[in-house]
mmCIF file of C-alpha atoms and ligand atoms in Angstrom:
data_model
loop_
_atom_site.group_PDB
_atom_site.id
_atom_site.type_symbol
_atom_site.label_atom_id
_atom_site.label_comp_id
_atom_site.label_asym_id
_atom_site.label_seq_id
_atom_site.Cartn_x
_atom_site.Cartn_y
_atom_site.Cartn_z
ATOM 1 C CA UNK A 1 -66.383 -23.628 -42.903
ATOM 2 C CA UNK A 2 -66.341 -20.286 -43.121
ATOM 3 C CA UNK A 3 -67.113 -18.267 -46.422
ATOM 4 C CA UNK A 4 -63.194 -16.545 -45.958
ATOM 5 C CA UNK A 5 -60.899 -18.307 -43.569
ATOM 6 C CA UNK A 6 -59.398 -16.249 -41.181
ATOM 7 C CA UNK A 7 -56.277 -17.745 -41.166
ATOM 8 C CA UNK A 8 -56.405 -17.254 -44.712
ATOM 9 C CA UNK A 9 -57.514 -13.572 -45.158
ATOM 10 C CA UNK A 10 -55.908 -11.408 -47.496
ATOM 11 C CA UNK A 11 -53.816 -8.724 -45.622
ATOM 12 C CA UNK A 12 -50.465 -9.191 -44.459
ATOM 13 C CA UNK A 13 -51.404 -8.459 -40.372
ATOM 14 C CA UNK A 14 -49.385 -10.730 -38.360
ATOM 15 C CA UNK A 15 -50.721 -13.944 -37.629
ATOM 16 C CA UNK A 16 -48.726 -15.452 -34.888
ATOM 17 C CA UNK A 17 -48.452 -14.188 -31.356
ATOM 18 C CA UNK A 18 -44.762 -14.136 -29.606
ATOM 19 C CA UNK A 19 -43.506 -14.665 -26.327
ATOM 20 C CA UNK A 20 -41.441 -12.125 -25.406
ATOM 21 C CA UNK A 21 -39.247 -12.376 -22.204
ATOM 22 C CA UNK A 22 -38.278 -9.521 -20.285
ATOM 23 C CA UNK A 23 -35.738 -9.615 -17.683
ATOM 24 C CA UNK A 24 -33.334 -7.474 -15.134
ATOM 25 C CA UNK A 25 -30.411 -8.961 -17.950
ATOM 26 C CA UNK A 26 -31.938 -8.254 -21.377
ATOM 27 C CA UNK A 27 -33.392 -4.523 -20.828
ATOM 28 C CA UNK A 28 -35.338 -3.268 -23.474
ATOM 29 C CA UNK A 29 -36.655 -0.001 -24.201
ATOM 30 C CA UNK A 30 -39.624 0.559 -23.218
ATOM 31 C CA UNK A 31 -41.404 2.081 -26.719
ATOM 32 C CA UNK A 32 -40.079 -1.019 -28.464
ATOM 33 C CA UNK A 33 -41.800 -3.193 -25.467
ATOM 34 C CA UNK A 34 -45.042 -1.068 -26.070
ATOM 35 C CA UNK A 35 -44.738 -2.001 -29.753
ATOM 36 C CA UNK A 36 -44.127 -5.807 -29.001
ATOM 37 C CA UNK A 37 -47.539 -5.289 -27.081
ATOM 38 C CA UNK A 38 -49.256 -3.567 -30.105
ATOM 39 C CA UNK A 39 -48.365 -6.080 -32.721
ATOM 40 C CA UNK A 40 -50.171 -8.859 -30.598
ATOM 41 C CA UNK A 41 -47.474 -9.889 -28.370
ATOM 42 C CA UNK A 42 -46.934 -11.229 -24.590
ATOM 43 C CA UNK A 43 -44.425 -9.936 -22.516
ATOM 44 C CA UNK A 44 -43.581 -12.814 -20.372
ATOM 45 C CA UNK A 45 -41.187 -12.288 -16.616
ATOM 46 C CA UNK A 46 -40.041 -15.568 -15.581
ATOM 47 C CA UNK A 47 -41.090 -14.025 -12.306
ATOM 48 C CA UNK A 48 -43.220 -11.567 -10.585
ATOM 49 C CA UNK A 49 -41.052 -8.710 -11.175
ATOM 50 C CA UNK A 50 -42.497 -6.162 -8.240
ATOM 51 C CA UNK A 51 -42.878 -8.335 -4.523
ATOM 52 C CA UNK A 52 -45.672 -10.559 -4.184
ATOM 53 C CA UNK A 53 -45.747 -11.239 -0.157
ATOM 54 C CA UNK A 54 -44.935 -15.217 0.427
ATOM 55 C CA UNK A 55 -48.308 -14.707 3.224
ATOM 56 C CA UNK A 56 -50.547 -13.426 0.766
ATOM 57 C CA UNK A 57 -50.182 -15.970 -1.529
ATOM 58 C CA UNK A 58 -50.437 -18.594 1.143
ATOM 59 C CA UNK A 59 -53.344 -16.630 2.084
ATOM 60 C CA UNK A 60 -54.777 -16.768 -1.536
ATOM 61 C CA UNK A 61 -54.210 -20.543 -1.618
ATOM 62 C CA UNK A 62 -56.094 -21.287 1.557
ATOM 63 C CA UNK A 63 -59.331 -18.721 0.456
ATOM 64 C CA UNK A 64 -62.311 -21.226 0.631
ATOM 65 C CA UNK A 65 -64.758 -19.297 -1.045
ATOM 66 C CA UNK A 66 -68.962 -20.479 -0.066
ATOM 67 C CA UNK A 67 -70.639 -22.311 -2.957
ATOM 68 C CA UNK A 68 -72.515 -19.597 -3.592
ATOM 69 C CA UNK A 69 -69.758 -17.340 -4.355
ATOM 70 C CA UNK A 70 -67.950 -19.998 -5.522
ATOM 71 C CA UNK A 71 -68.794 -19.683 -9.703
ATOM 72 C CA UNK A 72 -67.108 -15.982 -9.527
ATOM 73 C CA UNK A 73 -63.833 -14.516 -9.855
ATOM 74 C CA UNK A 74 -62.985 -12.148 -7.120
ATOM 75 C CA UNK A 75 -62.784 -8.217 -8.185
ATOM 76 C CA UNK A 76 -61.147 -5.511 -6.742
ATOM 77 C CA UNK A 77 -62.462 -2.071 -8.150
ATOM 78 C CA UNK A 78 -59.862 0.083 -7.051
ATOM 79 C CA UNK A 79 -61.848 3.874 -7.383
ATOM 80 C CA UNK A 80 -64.323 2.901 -5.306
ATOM 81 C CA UNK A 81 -61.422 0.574 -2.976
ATOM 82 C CA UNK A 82 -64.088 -2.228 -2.958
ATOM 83 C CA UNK A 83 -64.098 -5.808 -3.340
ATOM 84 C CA UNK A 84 -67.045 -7.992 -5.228
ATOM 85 C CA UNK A 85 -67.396 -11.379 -5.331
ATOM 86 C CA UNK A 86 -66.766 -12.083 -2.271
ATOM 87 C CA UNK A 87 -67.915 -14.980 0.510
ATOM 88 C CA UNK A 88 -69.395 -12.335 2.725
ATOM 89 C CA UNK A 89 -69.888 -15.122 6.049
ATOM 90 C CA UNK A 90 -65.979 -14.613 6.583
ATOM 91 C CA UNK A 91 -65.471 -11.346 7.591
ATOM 92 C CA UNK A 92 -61.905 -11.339 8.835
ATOM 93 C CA UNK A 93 -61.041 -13.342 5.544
ATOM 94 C CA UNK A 94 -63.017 -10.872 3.249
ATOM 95 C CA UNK A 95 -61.044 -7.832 5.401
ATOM 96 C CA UNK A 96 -57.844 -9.620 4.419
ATOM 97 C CA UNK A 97 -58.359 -10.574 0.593
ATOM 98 C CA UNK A 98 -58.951 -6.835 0.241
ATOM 99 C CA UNK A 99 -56.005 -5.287 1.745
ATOM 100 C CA UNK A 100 -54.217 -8.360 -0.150
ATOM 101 C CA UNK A 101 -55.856 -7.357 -3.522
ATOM 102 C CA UNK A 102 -55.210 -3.267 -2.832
ATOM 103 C CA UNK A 103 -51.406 -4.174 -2.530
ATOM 104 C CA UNK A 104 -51.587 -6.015 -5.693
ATOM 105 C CA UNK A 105 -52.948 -3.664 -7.998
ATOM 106 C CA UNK A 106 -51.179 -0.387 -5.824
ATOM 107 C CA UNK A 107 -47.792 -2.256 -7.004
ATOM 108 C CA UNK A 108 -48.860 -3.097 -10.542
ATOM 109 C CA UNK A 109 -49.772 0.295 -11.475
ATOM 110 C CA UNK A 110 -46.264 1.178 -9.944
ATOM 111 C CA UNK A 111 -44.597 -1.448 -11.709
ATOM 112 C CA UNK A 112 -45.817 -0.661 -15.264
ATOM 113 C CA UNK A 113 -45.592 3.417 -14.794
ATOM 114 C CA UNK A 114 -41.633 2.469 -14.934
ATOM 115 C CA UNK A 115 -41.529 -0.050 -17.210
ATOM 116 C CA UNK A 116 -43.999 1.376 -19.960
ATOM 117 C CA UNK A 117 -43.039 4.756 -19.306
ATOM 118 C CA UNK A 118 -44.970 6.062 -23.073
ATOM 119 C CA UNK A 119 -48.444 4.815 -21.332
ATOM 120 C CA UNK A 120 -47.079 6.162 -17.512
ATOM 121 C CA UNK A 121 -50.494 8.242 -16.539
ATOM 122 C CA UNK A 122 -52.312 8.003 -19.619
ATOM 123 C CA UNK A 123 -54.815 5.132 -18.377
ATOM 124 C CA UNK A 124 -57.374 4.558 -16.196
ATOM 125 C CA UNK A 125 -56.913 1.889 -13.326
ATOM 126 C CA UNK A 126 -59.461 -0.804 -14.055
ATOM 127 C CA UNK A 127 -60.179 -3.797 -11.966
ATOM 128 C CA UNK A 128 -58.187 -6.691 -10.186
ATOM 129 C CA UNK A 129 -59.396 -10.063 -9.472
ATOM 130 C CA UNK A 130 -58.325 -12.789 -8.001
ATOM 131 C CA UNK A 131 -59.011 -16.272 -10.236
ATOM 132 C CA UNK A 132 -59.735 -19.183 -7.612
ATOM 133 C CA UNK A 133 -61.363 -21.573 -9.745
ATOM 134 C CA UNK A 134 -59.702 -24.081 -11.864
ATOM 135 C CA UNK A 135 -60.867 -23.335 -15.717
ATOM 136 C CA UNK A 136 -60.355 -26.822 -17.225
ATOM 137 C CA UNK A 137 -64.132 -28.105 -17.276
ATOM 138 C CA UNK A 138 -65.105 -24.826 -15.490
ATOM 139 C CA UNK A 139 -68.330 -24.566 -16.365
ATOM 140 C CA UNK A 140 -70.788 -21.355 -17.562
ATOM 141 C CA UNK A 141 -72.825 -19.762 -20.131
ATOM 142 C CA UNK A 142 -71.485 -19.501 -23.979
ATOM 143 C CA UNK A 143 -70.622 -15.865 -23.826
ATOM 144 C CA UNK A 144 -68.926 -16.319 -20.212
ATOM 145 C CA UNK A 145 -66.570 -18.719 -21.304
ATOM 146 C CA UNK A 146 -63.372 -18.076 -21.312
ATOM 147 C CA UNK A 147 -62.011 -21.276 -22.840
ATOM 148 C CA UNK A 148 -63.258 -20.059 -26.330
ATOM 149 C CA UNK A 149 -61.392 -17.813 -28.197
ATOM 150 C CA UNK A 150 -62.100 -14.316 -28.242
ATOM 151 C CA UNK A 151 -60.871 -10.353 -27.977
ATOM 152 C CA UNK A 152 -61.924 -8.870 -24.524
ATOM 153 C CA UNK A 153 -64.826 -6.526 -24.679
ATOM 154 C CA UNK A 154 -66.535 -4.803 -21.062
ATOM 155 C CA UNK A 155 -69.924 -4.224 -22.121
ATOM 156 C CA UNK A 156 -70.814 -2.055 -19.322
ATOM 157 C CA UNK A 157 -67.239 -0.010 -19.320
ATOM 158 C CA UNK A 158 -66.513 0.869 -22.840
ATOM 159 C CA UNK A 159 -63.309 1.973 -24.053
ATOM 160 C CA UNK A 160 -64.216 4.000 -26.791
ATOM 161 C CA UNK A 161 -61.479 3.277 -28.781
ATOM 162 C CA UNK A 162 -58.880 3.257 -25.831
ATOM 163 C CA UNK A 163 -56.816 -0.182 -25.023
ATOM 164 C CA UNK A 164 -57.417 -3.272 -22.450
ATOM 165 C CA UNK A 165 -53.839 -4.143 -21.147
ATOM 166 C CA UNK A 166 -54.052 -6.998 -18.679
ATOM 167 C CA UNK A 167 -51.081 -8.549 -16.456
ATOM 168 C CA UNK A 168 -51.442 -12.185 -14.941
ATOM 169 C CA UNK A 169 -49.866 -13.280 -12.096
ATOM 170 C CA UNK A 170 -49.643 -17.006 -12.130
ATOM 171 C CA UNK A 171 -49.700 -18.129 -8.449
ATOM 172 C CA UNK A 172 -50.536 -21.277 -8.322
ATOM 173 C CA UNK A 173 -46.964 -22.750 -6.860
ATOM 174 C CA UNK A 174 -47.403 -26.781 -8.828
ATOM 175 C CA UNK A 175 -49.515 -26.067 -11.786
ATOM 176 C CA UNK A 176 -49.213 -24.087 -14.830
ATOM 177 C CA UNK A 177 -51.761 -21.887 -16.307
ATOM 178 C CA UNK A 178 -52.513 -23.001 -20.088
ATOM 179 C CA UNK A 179 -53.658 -20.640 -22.465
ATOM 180 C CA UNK A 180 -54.564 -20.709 -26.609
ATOM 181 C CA UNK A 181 -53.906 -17.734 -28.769
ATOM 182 C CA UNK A 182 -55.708 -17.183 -32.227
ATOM 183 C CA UNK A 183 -54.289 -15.101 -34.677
ATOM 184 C CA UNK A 184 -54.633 -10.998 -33.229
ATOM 185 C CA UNK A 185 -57.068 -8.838 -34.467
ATOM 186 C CA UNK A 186 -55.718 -7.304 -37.055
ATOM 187 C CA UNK A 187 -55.502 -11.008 -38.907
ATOM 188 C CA UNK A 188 -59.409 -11.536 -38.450
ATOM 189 C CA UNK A 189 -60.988 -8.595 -38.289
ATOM 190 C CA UNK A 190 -61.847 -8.453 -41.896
ATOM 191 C CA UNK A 191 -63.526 -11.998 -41.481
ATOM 192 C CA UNK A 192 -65.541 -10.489 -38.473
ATOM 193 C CA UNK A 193 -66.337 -7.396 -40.062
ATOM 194 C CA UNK A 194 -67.972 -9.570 -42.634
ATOM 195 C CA UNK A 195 -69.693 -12.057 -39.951
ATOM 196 C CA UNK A 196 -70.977 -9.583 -37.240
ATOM 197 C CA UNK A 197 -71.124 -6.400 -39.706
ATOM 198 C CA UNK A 198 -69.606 -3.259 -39.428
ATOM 199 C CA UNK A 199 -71.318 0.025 -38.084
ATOM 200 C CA UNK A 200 -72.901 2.165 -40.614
ATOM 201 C CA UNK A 201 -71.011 5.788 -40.820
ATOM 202 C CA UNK A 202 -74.615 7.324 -39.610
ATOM 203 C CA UNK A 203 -75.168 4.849 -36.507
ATOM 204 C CA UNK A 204 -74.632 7.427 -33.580
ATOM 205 C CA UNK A 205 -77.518 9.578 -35.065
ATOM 206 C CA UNK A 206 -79.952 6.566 -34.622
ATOM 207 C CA UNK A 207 -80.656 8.214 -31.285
ATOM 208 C CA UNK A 208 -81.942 11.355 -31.074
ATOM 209 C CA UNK A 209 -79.782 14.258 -28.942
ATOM 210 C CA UNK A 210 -82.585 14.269 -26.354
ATOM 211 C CA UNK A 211 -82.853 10.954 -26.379
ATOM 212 C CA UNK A 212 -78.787 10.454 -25.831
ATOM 213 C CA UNK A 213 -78.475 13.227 -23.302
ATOM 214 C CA UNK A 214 -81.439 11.591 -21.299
ATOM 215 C CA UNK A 215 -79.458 7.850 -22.062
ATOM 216 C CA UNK A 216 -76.427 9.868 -20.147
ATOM 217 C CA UNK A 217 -78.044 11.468 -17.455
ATOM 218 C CA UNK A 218 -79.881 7.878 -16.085
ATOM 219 C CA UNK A 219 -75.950 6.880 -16.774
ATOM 220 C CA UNK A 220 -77.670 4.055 -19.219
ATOM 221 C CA UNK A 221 -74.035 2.281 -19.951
ATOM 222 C CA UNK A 222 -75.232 2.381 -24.012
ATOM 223 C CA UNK A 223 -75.054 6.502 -23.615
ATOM 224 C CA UNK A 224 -71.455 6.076 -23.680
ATOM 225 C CA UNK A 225 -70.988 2.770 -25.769
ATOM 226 C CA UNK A 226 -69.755 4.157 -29.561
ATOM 227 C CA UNK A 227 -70.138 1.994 -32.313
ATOM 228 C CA UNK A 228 -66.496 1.067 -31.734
ATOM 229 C CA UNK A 229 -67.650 -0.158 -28.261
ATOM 230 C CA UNK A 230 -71.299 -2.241 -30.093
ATOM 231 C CA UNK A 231 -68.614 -3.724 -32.731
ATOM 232 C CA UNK A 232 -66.059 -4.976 -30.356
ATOM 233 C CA UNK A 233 -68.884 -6.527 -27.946
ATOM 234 C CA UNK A 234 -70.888 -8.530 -30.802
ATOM 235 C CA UNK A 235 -67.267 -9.582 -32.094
ATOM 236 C CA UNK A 236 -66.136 -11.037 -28.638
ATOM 237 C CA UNK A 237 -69.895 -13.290 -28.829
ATOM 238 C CA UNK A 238 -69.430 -14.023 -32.624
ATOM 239 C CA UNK A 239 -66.017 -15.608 -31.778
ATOM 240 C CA UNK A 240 -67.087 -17.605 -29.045
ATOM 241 C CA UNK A 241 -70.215 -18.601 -31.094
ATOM 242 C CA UNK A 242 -68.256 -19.549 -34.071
ATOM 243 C CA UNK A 243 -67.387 -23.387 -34.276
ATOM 244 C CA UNK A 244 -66.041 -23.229 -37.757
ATOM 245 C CA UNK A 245 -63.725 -20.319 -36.819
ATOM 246 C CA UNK A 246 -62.326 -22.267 -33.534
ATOM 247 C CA UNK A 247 -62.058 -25.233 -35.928
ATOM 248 C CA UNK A 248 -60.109 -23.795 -38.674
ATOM 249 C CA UNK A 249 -58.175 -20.811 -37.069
ATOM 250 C CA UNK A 250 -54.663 -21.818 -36.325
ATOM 251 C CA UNK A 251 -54.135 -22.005 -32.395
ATOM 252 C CA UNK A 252 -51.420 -21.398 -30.492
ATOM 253 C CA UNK A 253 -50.620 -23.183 -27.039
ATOM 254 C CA UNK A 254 -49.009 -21.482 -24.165
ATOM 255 C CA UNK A 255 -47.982 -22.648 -20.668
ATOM 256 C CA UNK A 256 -47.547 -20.019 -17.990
ATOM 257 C CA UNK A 257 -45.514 -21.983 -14.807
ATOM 258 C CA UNK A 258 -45.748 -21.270 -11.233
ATOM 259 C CA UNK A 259 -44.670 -17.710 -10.716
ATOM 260 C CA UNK A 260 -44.833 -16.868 -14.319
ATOM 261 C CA UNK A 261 -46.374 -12.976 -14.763
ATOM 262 C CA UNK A 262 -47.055 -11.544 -18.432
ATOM 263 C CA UNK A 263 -48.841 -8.725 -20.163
ATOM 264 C CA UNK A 264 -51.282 -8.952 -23.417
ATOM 265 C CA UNK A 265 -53.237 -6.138 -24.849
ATOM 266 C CA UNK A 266 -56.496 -8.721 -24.809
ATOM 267 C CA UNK A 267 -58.158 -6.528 -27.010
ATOM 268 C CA UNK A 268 -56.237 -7.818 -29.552
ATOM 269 C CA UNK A 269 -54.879 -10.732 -28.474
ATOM 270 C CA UNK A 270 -57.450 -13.333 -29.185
ATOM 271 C CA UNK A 271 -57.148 -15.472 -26.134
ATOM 272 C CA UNK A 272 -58.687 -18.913 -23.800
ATOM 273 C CA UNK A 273 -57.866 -20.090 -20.994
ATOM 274 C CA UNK A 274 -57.790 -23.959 -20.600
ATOM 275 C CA UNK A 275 -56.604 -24.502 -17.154
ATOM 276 C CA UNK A 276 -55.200 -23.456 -14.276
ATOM 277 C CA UNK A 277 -56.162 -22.237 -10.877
ATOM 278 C CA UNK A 278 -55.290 -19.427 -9.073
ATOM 279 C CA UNK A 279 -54.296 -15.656 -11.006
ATOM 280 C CA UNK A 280 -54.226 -12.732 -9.814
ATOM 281 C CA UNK A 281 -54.820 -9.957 -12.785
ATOM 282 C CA UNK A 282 -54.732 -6.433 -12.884
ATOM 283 C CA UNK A 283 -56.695 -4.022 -16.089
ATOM 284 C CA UNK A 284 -55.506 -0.755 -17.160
ATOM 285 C CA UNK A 285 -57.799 0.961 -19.613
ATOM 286 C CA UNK A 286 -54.744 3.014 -21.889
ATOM 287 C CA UNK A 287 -55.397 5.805 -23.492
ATOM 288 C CA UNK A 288 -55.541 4.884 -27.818
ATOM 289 C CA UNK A 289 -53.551 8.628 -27.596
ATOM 290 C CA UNK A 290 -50.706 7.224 -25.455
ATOM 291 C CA UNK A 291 -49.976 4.207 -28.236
ATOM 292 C CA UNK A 292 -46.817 4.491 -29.977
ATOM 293 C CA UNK A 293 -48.427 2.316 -33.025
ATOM 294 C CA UNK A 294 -51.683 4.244 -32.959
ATOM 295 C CA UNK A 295 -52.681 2.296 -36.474
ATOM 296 C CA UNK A 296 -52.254 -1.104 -35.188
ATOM 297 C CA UNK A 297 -55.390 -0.266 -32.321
ATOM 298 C CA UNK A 298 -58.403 -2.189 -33.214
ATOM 299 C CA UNK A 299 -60.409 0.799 -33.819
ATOM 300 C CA UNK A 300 -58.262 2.197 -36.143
ATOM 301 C CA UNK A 301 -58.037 -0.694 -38.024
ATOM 302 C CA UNK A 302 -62.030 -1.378 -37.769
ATOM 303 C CA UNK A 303 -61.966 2.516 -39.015
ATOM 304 C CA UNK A 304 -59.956 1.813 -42.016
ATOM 305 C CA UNK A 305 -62.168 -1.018 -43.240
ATOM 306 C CA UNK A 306 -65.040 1.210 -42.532
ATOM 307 C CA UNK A 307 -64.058 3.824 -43.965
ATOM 308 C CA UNK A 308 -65.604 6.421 -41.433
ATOM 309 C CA UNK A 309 -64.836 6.981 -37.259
ATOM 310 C CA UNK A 310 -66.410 4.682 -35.212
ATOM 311 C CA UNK A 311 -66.049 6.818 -31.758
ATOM 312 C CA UNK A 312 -67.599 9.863 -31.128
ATOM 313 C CA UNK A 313 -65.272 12.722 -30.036
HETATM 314 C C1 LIG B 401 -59.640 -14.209 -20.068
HETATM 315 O O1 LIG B 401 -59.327 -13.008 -19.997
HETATM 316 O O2 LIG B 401 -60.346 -14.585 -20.989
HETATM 317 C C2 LIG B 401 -59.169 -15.210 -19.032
HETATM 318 C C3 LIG B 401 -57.707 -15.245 -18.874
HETATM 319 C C4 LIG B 401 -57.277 -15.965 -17.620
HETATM 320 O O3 LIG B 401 -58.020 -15.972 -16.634
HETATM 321 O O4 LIG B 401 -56.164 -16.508 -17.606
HETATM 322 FE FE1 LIG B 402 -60.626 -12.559 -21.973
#
């Protein structure tokens, strides 16, 4: 067991996660949906609610990807308009997924510029991908599981302190997609502050200024990782490495049906998938400026039990 149980730690943070529906009937405004978001909720649509074509998804359905490409998820990086992942030998299919992908994440970005109008512009457009493979009994390496709990951390794209906002797109039309939910961030962070360790207040000047401004130029991805960035990383392994913390947190089961589309800051949210095959996701990276409860953000919380910044202006 662990020394303090999470479940069990002594703030008053929130400990449950909520399903909150949003639909065309029950409009809410949209600073109280980007607060929902911030305490650790979902924001669940019964529906896709921006137009999913019916031929890409029966496109989607029929991909066949080679074995070789077959372990991966399918990304769509949409700066560079380029797809990875991909079973190259199919040319006219890889041509298609693309455009199919492009169209996806061109009408998500639309689609949450109106409905979270306080973030609208303040993010950057991460990736897409397209999930093909069925994740109950999906197999791969402890830190590339995603059927363990954790809080989502991009080792080479750090955030510096800014937000991960991801929105699913369950299209599988017969099965649901099955997630578990830990308690968010702010309920464990002071157990994983203990476990992995926090960042001393003097960590940045570890590396020399030459040495940094070299790190930057060879655009080494640790030049730009803060301590925020190190912290958040070794927290997403410790979770997924830490049997008496799956054991004892309490879980929370969620089933996302055919069609079903929701939002969860998953820096926060500490999420698994358990099955379900085929999702389409889009990643906006929002700015920790644009939040409208700036002191519910991991970093700042991670800041208060440090006591010092842990991102470097
Ligand atoms: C994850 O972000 O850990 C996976 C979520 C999913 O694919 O449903
Ligand atoms: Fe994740």
């Amino acid at each position: 067991m662990p020394a303090t149980s999470p479940a069990h730690s002594q703030n008053t943070a929130a400990e449950t996660t909520n399903l909150i529906t949003v639909s065309r009937t029950s409009p809410r405004e949209a600073t109280s949906l980007c607060e929902e978001l911030e305490c650790g909720n979902i924001l669940y649509f019964s529906e896709p609610p921006f137009l999913i074509p019916a031929e890409d998804r029966e496109a989607l359905l029929g991909q066949k990807q080679s074995s070789a490409a077959f372990h991966k998820n399918v990304a769509y990086r949409p700066a560079e308009d380029r797809v990875t992942g991909l079973d190259e030998s199919d040319a006219a299919g890889a041509e298609r997924l693309h455009a199919i992908l492009r169209g996806y994440s061109q009408s998500a970005m639309k689609f949450l510029g109106e409905l979270l109008t306080p973030y609208a512009g303040k993010w950057k457009l991460d990736y897409a991908s397209f999930r093909p493979i069925e994740e109950r009994g999906r197999v791969a390496r402890l830190h590339a599981r995603n059927d363990l709990p954790h809080v989502d951390a991009f080792p080479t794209r750090p955030t510096n302190g800014d937000r991960i906002l991801r929105l699913f797109t369950n299209i599988n039309p017969t099965q649901s997609r099955v997630w578990m939910t830990a308690p968010p961030f702010a309920a464990i962070a002071p157990y994983f502050a203990k476990s992995v360790g926090l960042p001393a207040a003097q960590w940045q000047g570890a590396l020399s200024a030459s040495l940094r401004k070299l790190a930057r130029a060879v655009n080494w991805p640790g030049a730009r990782r803060s301590p925020y960035d190190q912290f958040m990383h070794a927290c997403h392994n410790a979770m997924k490495e830490d049997t008496a913390f799956q054991q004892s947190a309490a879980m929370q089961r969620w089933e996302f049906p055919p069609n079903a589309t929701w939002m969860v800051l998953t820096d926060c949210v500490s999420h698994a998938v358990l099955e379900g095959q085929y999702a389409l996701e889009q990643t906006f990276i929002i700015s920790r400026a644009a939040m409208v409860r700036p002191e519910l953000a991991p970093v700042a919380i991670l800041e208060r039990l440090a006591g010092h910044p842990l991102t470097g202006a």
